Coordinates of C-alpha atoms in Angstrom, one line a residue:
C187 CA -0.3 0.0 -0.1
A188 CA 1.3 3.4 -1.0
H189 CA 1.8 5.7 1.7
L190 CA 3.8 8.8 2.9
P191 CA 4.3 9.0 7.0
P192 CA 2.5 11.6 8.8
Q193 CA 4.3 14.9 8.1
P194 CA 4.9 17.5 10.9
W195 CA 3.8 20.5 8.3
P196 CA 2.6 23.7 8.7
N197 CA -0.5 23.8 7.0
N198 CA -0.3 27.3 6.0
I199 CA 3.0 26.6 3.9
N200 CA 2.8 25.8 0.3
Q201 CA -0.4 23.9 1.0
A202 CA -1.5 23.7 -2.4
N203 CA 1.6 21.6 -3.5
K204 CA 1.6 19.3 -0.7
V205 CA -2.0 18.3 -1.8
A206 CA -0.9 17.7 -5.1
L207 CA 2.0 15.8 -3.9
L208 CA -0.6 13.6 -1.5
A209 CA -2.9 13.3 -4.7
W210 CA 0.0 11.9 -7.0
V211 CA 1.3 9.3 -4.4
K212 CA -1.9 7.8 -3.8
E213 CA -2.8 8.0 -7.7
T214 CA 0.4 6.3 -9.0
G215 CA 1.2 3.9 -5.6
T216 CA 4.7 5.6 -5.3
K217 CA 6.1 4.9 -2.1
L218 CA 8.0 7.8 -0.5
V219 CA 9.8 7.3 2.7
Q220 CA 11.1 10.5 5.1
I221 CA 13.9 10.0 7.6
N222 CA 16.9 12.0 8.7
G223 CA 15.9 15.4 6.9
Q224 CA 15.8 13.4 3.2
R225 CA 12.3 11.5 1.6
R226 CA 13.4 8.8 -0.6
Y227 CA 11.9 6.9 -3.6
G228 CA 13.5 3.5 -4.3
G229 CA 16.7 2.1 -3.4
P230 CA 15.4 -0.5 -4.6
P231 CA 12.3 0.7 -6.6
P232 CA 9.3 -2.0 -7.2
G233 CA 10.3 -5.1 -9.4
W234 CA 14.1 -4.3 -8.9
A235 CA 16.3 -7.4 -9.1
G236 CA 19.6 -7.9 -8.7
K237 CA 22.7 -5.4 -7.0
P238 CA 22.1 -1.8 -6.7
P239 CA 23.9 -0.1 -9.7
R240 CA 27.5 0.5 -9.6
F241 CA 29.6 3.7 -9.0
G242 CA 29.2 6.3 -11.3
T243 CA 25.5 6.5 -11.7
E244 CA 24.1 8.9 -9.4
V245 CA 23.4 12.5 -10.2
F246 CA 23.5 15.8 -8.1
I247 CA 20.4 17.9 -8.6
G248 CA 20.7 21.8 -7.4
K249 CA 18.9 24.8 -7.8
L250 CA 15.8 23.5 -7.0
P251 CA 12.4 25.7 -6.1
Q252 CA 11.7 25.1 -2.6
D253 CA 8.2 24.4 -3.2
M254 CA 8.8 21.6 -5.9
Y255 CA 8.0 17.8 -4.8
E256 CA 8.3 14.2 -6.4
N257 CA 5.3 14.3 -8.2
E258 CA 7.2 16.7 -10.6
L259 CA 10.6 15.8 -10.3
I260 CA 10.3 11.9 -10.1
P261 CA 8.4 12.0 -13.6
L262 CA 11.2 14.5 -15.2
F263 CA 14.0 12.4 -14.2
Q264 CA 12.2 9.0 -15.1
S265 CA 11.8 10.4 -18.6
V266 CA 15.5 10.2 -19.3
G267 CA 16.4 7.0 -18.1
K268 CA 15.2 3.9 -15.3
L269 CA 15.5 5.3 -11.9
Y270 CA 17.1 3.3 -9.0
E271 CA 16.4 5.6 -6.2
F272 CA 15.4 9.3 -5.9
R273 CA 16.3 11.3 -2.6
L274 CA 14.9 14.7 -2.1
M275 CA 16.5 17.3 0.8
M276 CA 13.9 18.4 3.0
T277 CA 13.3 20.8 5.9
F278 CA 11.2 21.0 9.2
S279 CA 8.7 23.0 7.3
G280 CA 7.8 20.7 4.3
L281 CA 9.6 22.9 1.8
N282 CA 12.6 21.1 0.1
R283 CA 16.4 22.4 0.7
G284 CA 16.9 23.0 -3.0
F285 CA 18.9 19.8 -3.7
A286 CA 18.2 16.2 -4.6
Y287 CA 20.1 13.1 -6.0
A288 CA 19.0 10.8 -8.7
K289 CA 20.5 7.2 -9.0
Y290 CA 20.0 5.5 -12.4
S291 CA 20.2 2.1 -13.2
T292 CA 23.4 2.7 -15.7
R293 CA 26.0 5.1 -16.1
R294 CA 24.3 5.9 -19.7
D295 CA 20.9 7.3 -17.9
A296 CA 22.9 9.1 -15.6
K297 CA 25.1 10.6 -18.5
E298 CA 21.6 11.0 -20.4
A299 CA 20.1 12.8 -17.6
I300 CA 22.8 15.2 -17.3
A301 CA 22.9 16.2 -21.0
T302 CA 18.9 16.6 -21.3
L303 CA 18.0 18.4 -17.7
H304 CA 21.0 20.3 -16.9
N305 CA 20.0 23.7 -17.1
R306 CA 16.4 22.9 -17.4
E307 CA 13.8 25.4 -16.8
V308 CA 11.6 23.8 -14.4
R309 CA 9.9 27.1 -13.6
Q310 CA 9.7 30.2 -15.6
G311 CA 13.2 31.9 -14.6
C312 CA 14.2 28.8 -12.8
A313 CA 16.9 26.7 -14.5
I314 CA 18.3 23.7 -12.4
L315 CA 21.6 22.1 -12.3
V316 CA 22.2 18.6 -12.8
C317 CA 26.0 17.2 -12.8
R318 CA 27.6 14.2 -11.9
S319 CA 27.5 13.4 -8.0
T320 CA 31.0 12.7 -6.4
E321 CA 29.1 9.7 -4.4
K322 CA 31.7 10.7 -1.4
C323 CA 31.5 7.4 0.8
E324 CA 34.5 8.4 3.4
L325 CA 34.7 10.5 6.5
S326 CA 37.3 11.9 8.9
L327 CA 36.6 12.0 12.6
D328 CA 39.1 14.3 14.3
G329 CA 39.9 15.0 18.1
L330 CA 39.4 11.5 19.5
A331 CA 40.9 11.0 22.8
P332 CA 44.6 9.0 22.3
A333 CA 43.4 6.3 24.8
L334 CA 40.2 5.8 22.6
A335 CA 40.8 1.8 21.2
R336 CA 39.5 1.1 17.4
C337 CA 37.3 -1.5 18.9
Q338 CA 35.3 0.9 21.2
L339 CA 35.0 3.6 18.6
E340 CA 33.8 0.7 16.0
A341 CA 31.2 -0.2 18.7
T342 CA 30.1 3.0 19.0
L343 CA 29.7 4.2 15.5
R344 CA 27.7 1.0 14.5
R345 CA 25.4 1.5 17.3
V346 CA 24.4 5.0 15.8
T347 CA 25.1 4.8 12.3
E348 CA 24.6 2.2 9.6
G349 CA 26.4 0.8 6.8
L350 CA 29.9 1.3 8.1
L351 CA 32.5 -0.8 6.2
T352 CA 36.1 0.0 7.6
I353 CA 37.7 2.3 10.2
S354 CA 41.2 3.1 10.5
L355 CA 43.1 5.5 13.6
H356 CA 45.9 7.6 13.1
P357 CA 47.8 10.5 15.5
S358 CA 45.8 13.6 14.7
P359 CA 47.9 15.9 12.2
Y360 CA 46.0 18.8 13.6
R361 CA 45.3 18.7 17.2
R362 CA 48.2 17.4 19.9
Q363 CA 47.8 14.4 22.0
A364 CA 44.5 13.3 19.8
Q365 CA 43.7 10.7 17.5
L366 CA 42.0 11.1 13.8
A367 CA 39.7 8.2 12.4
L368 CA 39.0 7.4 8.7
L369 CA 35.7 5.8 8.3
K370 CA 34.4 4.4 4.9
Y371 CA 30.8 3.4 4.3
S372 CA 28.9 1.3 2.1
S373 CA 27.3 4.3 0.1
H374 CA 27.1 7.8 -0.5
H375 CA 23.8 7.8 1.3
A376 CA 25.1 5.8 4.2
A377 CA 28.3 8.0 4.4
A378 CA 25.8 11.5 4.7
M379 CA 23.6 10.2 7.2
A380 CA 26.1 9.1 9.3
K381 CA 28.0 12.9 8.8
K382 CA 24.5 14.3 9.7
I383 CA 24.0 11.9 12.6
L384 CA 27.5 12.4 14.2
V385 CA 27.3 16.1 13.6
E386 CA 23.8 17.1 15.1
G387 CA 24.6 14.4 17.8
N388 CA 27.6 16.3 18.9
M389 CA 29.4 13.2 19.8
K390 CA 31.7 12.8 22.3
L391 CA 34.2 10.0 23.1
V392 CA 36.3 9.9 26.2
G393 CA 35.6 13.3 26.7
L394 CA 36.8 15.1 23.7
E395 CA 34.8 17.0 21.2
T396 CA 35.1 15.6 17.8
K397 CA 35.3 17.4 14.3
V398 CA 33.3 15.3 11.4
D399 CA 33.9 16.3 7.9
W400 CA 34.1 14.6 4.5
L401 CA 37.7 13.0 3.8
K402 CA 39.8 15.6 1.8
T403 CA 42.2 14.4 -0.8
D404 CA 45.1 16.1 0.7
L405 CA 44.5 14.9 4.4
K406 CA 44.3 11.2 3.0
Q407 CA 47.8 11.7 1.0
K408 CA 49.0 13.3 4.1
L409 CA 48.5 10.3 6.3
Q410 CA 49.6 7.7 3.7
S411 CA 52.7 9.6 3.5
C412 CA 53.2 9.5 7.4
E413 CA 52.6 5.8 7.4
E414 CA 55.1 5.1 4.3
N415 CA 57.8 7.2 6.0
P416 CA 56.8 7.3 10.2
A417 CA 59.1 9.7 12.0
P418 CA 62.1 8.0 13.6
S419 CA 62.5 8.3 17.6
Q420 CA 65.1 7.5 19.9
D421 CA 62.7 5.0 21.6
Q422 CA 62.5 1.8 19.2
E423 CA 60.8 -0.4 21.6
A424 CA 57.5 0.0 20.2
K425 CA 55.4 2.5 18.3
C426 CA 51.9 2.8 19.1
P427 CA 50.1 6.1 18.0
G428 CA 49.2 8.6 20.6
L429 CA 51.1 7.1 23.3
P430 CA 53.8 9.0 24.7
R431 CA 57.3 7.0 25.3
A432 CA 57.3 6.9 28.9
L433 CA 54.4 4.7 28.9
V434 CA 56.3 2.0 27.2
P435 CA 57.4 -0.7 29.4
R436 CA 59.3 -3.5 28.9
D437 CA 56.8 -6.0 31.2
A438 CA 53.7 -5.0 29.4
L439 CA 52.9 -8.3 28.1
T440 CA 53.4 -9.8 31.7
R441 CA 51.4 -7.0 33.3
L442 CA 48.6 -7.7 30.7
N443 CA 48.7 -11.4 31.5
T444 CA 48.9 -10.7 35.1
L445 CA 46.0 -8.3 35.2
C446 CA 43.9 -10.5 33.0
Q447 CA 44.4 -13.7 35.5
R448 CA 43.4 -11.3 38.3
W449 CA 40.1 -10.6 36.3
Y450 CA 39.5 -14.3 35.3
L451 CA 39.6 -13.3 31.8
G452 CA 42.4 -15.8 30.7
T453 CA 45.4 -15.7 29.0
P454 CA 45.2 -13.3 26.0
V455 CA 45.6 -14.8 22.6
F456 CA 48.1 -12.5 20.2
L457 CA 48.0 -12.7 16.3
T458 CA 50.7 -10.5 14.4
K459 CA 51.0 -10.0 10.7
C460 CA 53.7 -8.2 8.9
V461 CA 51.5 -6.2 6.2
Q462 CA 54.7 -3.3 5.0
A463 CA 58.2 -2.8 5.4
T464 CA 59.9 0.5 4.5
P465 CA 63.3 0.5 3.2
S466 CA 64.4 2.5 6.3
G467 CA 63.8 -0.9 8.1
W468 CA 60.3 0.0 9.9
L469 CA 57.6 -2.8 9.8
R470 CA 54.0 -2.2 9.8
F471 CA 52.0 -5.0 11.6
W472 CA 48.4 -5.8 11.8
C473 CA 48.1 -7.2 15.5
Q474 CA 44.7 -9.0 17.0
V475 CA 44.1 -9.5 20.6
A476 CA 41.6 -11.9 22.0
I477 CA 41.1 -12.4 25.7
P478 CA 38.8 -15.3 26.6
G479 CA 36.7 -13.4 29.1
C480 CA 36.1 -10.6 27.1
P481 CA 33.3 -10.0 24.7
L482 CA 35.5 -7.6 22.3
S483 CA 38.7 -8.6 20.5
F484 CA 41.3 -5.6 20.0
S485 CA 42.9 -5.0 16.8
G486 CA 44.7 -2.4 14.7
F487 CA 48.1 -1.5 13.0
V488 CA 51.3 -0.4 14.6
W489 CA 54.8 0.4 13.4
V490 CA 57.9 -1.2 14.9
Q491 CA 61.8 -1.5 14.4
Q492 CA 64.5 -3.7 15.3
D493 CA 65.7 -2.7 18.7
R494 CA 69.1 -3.3 20.3
L495 CA 68.0 -6.2 22.4
G496 CA 67.2 -8.2 19.3
R497 CA 63.7 -8.8 19.7
S498 CA 61.9 -9.8 16.6
G499 CA 59.0 -7.0 15.0
H500 CA 56.5 -9.6 16.1
E501 CA 57.7 -9.7 19.8
Q502 CA 57.6 -5.6 19.5
A503 CA 54.2 -5.5 18.3
K504 CA 52.9 -7.5 20.8
V505 CA 54.4 -5.3 23.4
A506 CA 52.9 -2.0 21.8
V507 CA 49.0 -3.6 21.8
A508 CA 49.5 -5.1 25.3
L509 CA 50.5 -1.4 26.2
H510 CA 47.3 -0.2 24.3
I511 CA 45.1 -2.2 26.1
L512 CA 46.6 -1.6 29.8
R513 CA 46.2 2.2 28.7
M514 CA 42.7 1.4 27.9
L515 CA 42.1 -0.1 31.0
G516 CA 43.9 2.6 33.5
E517 CA 46.7 0.2 33.9
S518 CA 49.6 2.1 32.1
S519 CA 51.4 3.4 35.1
P520 CA 54.5 1.4 36.2

């Protein structure tokens, strides 16, 4: 049954066009769903079989008259190709926010929409903008506490957002004693909704305010450069982002084992894998630690370099991760 969810629209704002929209929905059987400041058709549409369209099939629509709705827009954009999804950004008053997104079944249809409808005059003196959507899927989350573990952040994000694919933590290049997270989502829609939720929710993690933004190319390149050429340090015992050198005791593994025994959690199990080596001798390890009595596993990346004691990179990586877990548990003081 086609329906529009109940709307908190003031009756005196654009009433005629709202009535026309409701009549069109009832007549055509079109289903529109409104959530988080946007109204969506399709995704997938009725009768769709198979996977969602690939990257490059979405167009951005701008300069829309704010009193224009789907009863005019969807037929217009369907006239040039098969729509998979149409999303109109809405205000609380029931007016649109002046822009929308249309995702087509093929890239050819998306190109046809741009060629045919860009600068189309939809009202007298009102030409719309239609261009390729960037379909950004990555966000940056800056200002995270240095003691925040990846598993903690991931658990929070999965609770409040949808479609999270990957997450990585890095020392913040903009704030001292802070971490920056790179988040990748399954689609532009999922990333946009996550950004809206995180910004409007004024999310705080471990007492620090965070800044949420689309991931910029220069920031991504800067972080990649830091990973490929980590800064040298006099302390080569272990490198755990965000942890002062003074907090890298050599007995971190023993202390973690003792703590787990004291809390009856069982013996931690470490998995380490070297995933990168630089010409200067630095090794990047992916590490995971499972503690039998703890429902969460701890995982992430760490840089290490051969030390004077002759320990292997795997041993140093274990020390770094053990220290990180101790820091999380408030047990980092010697």
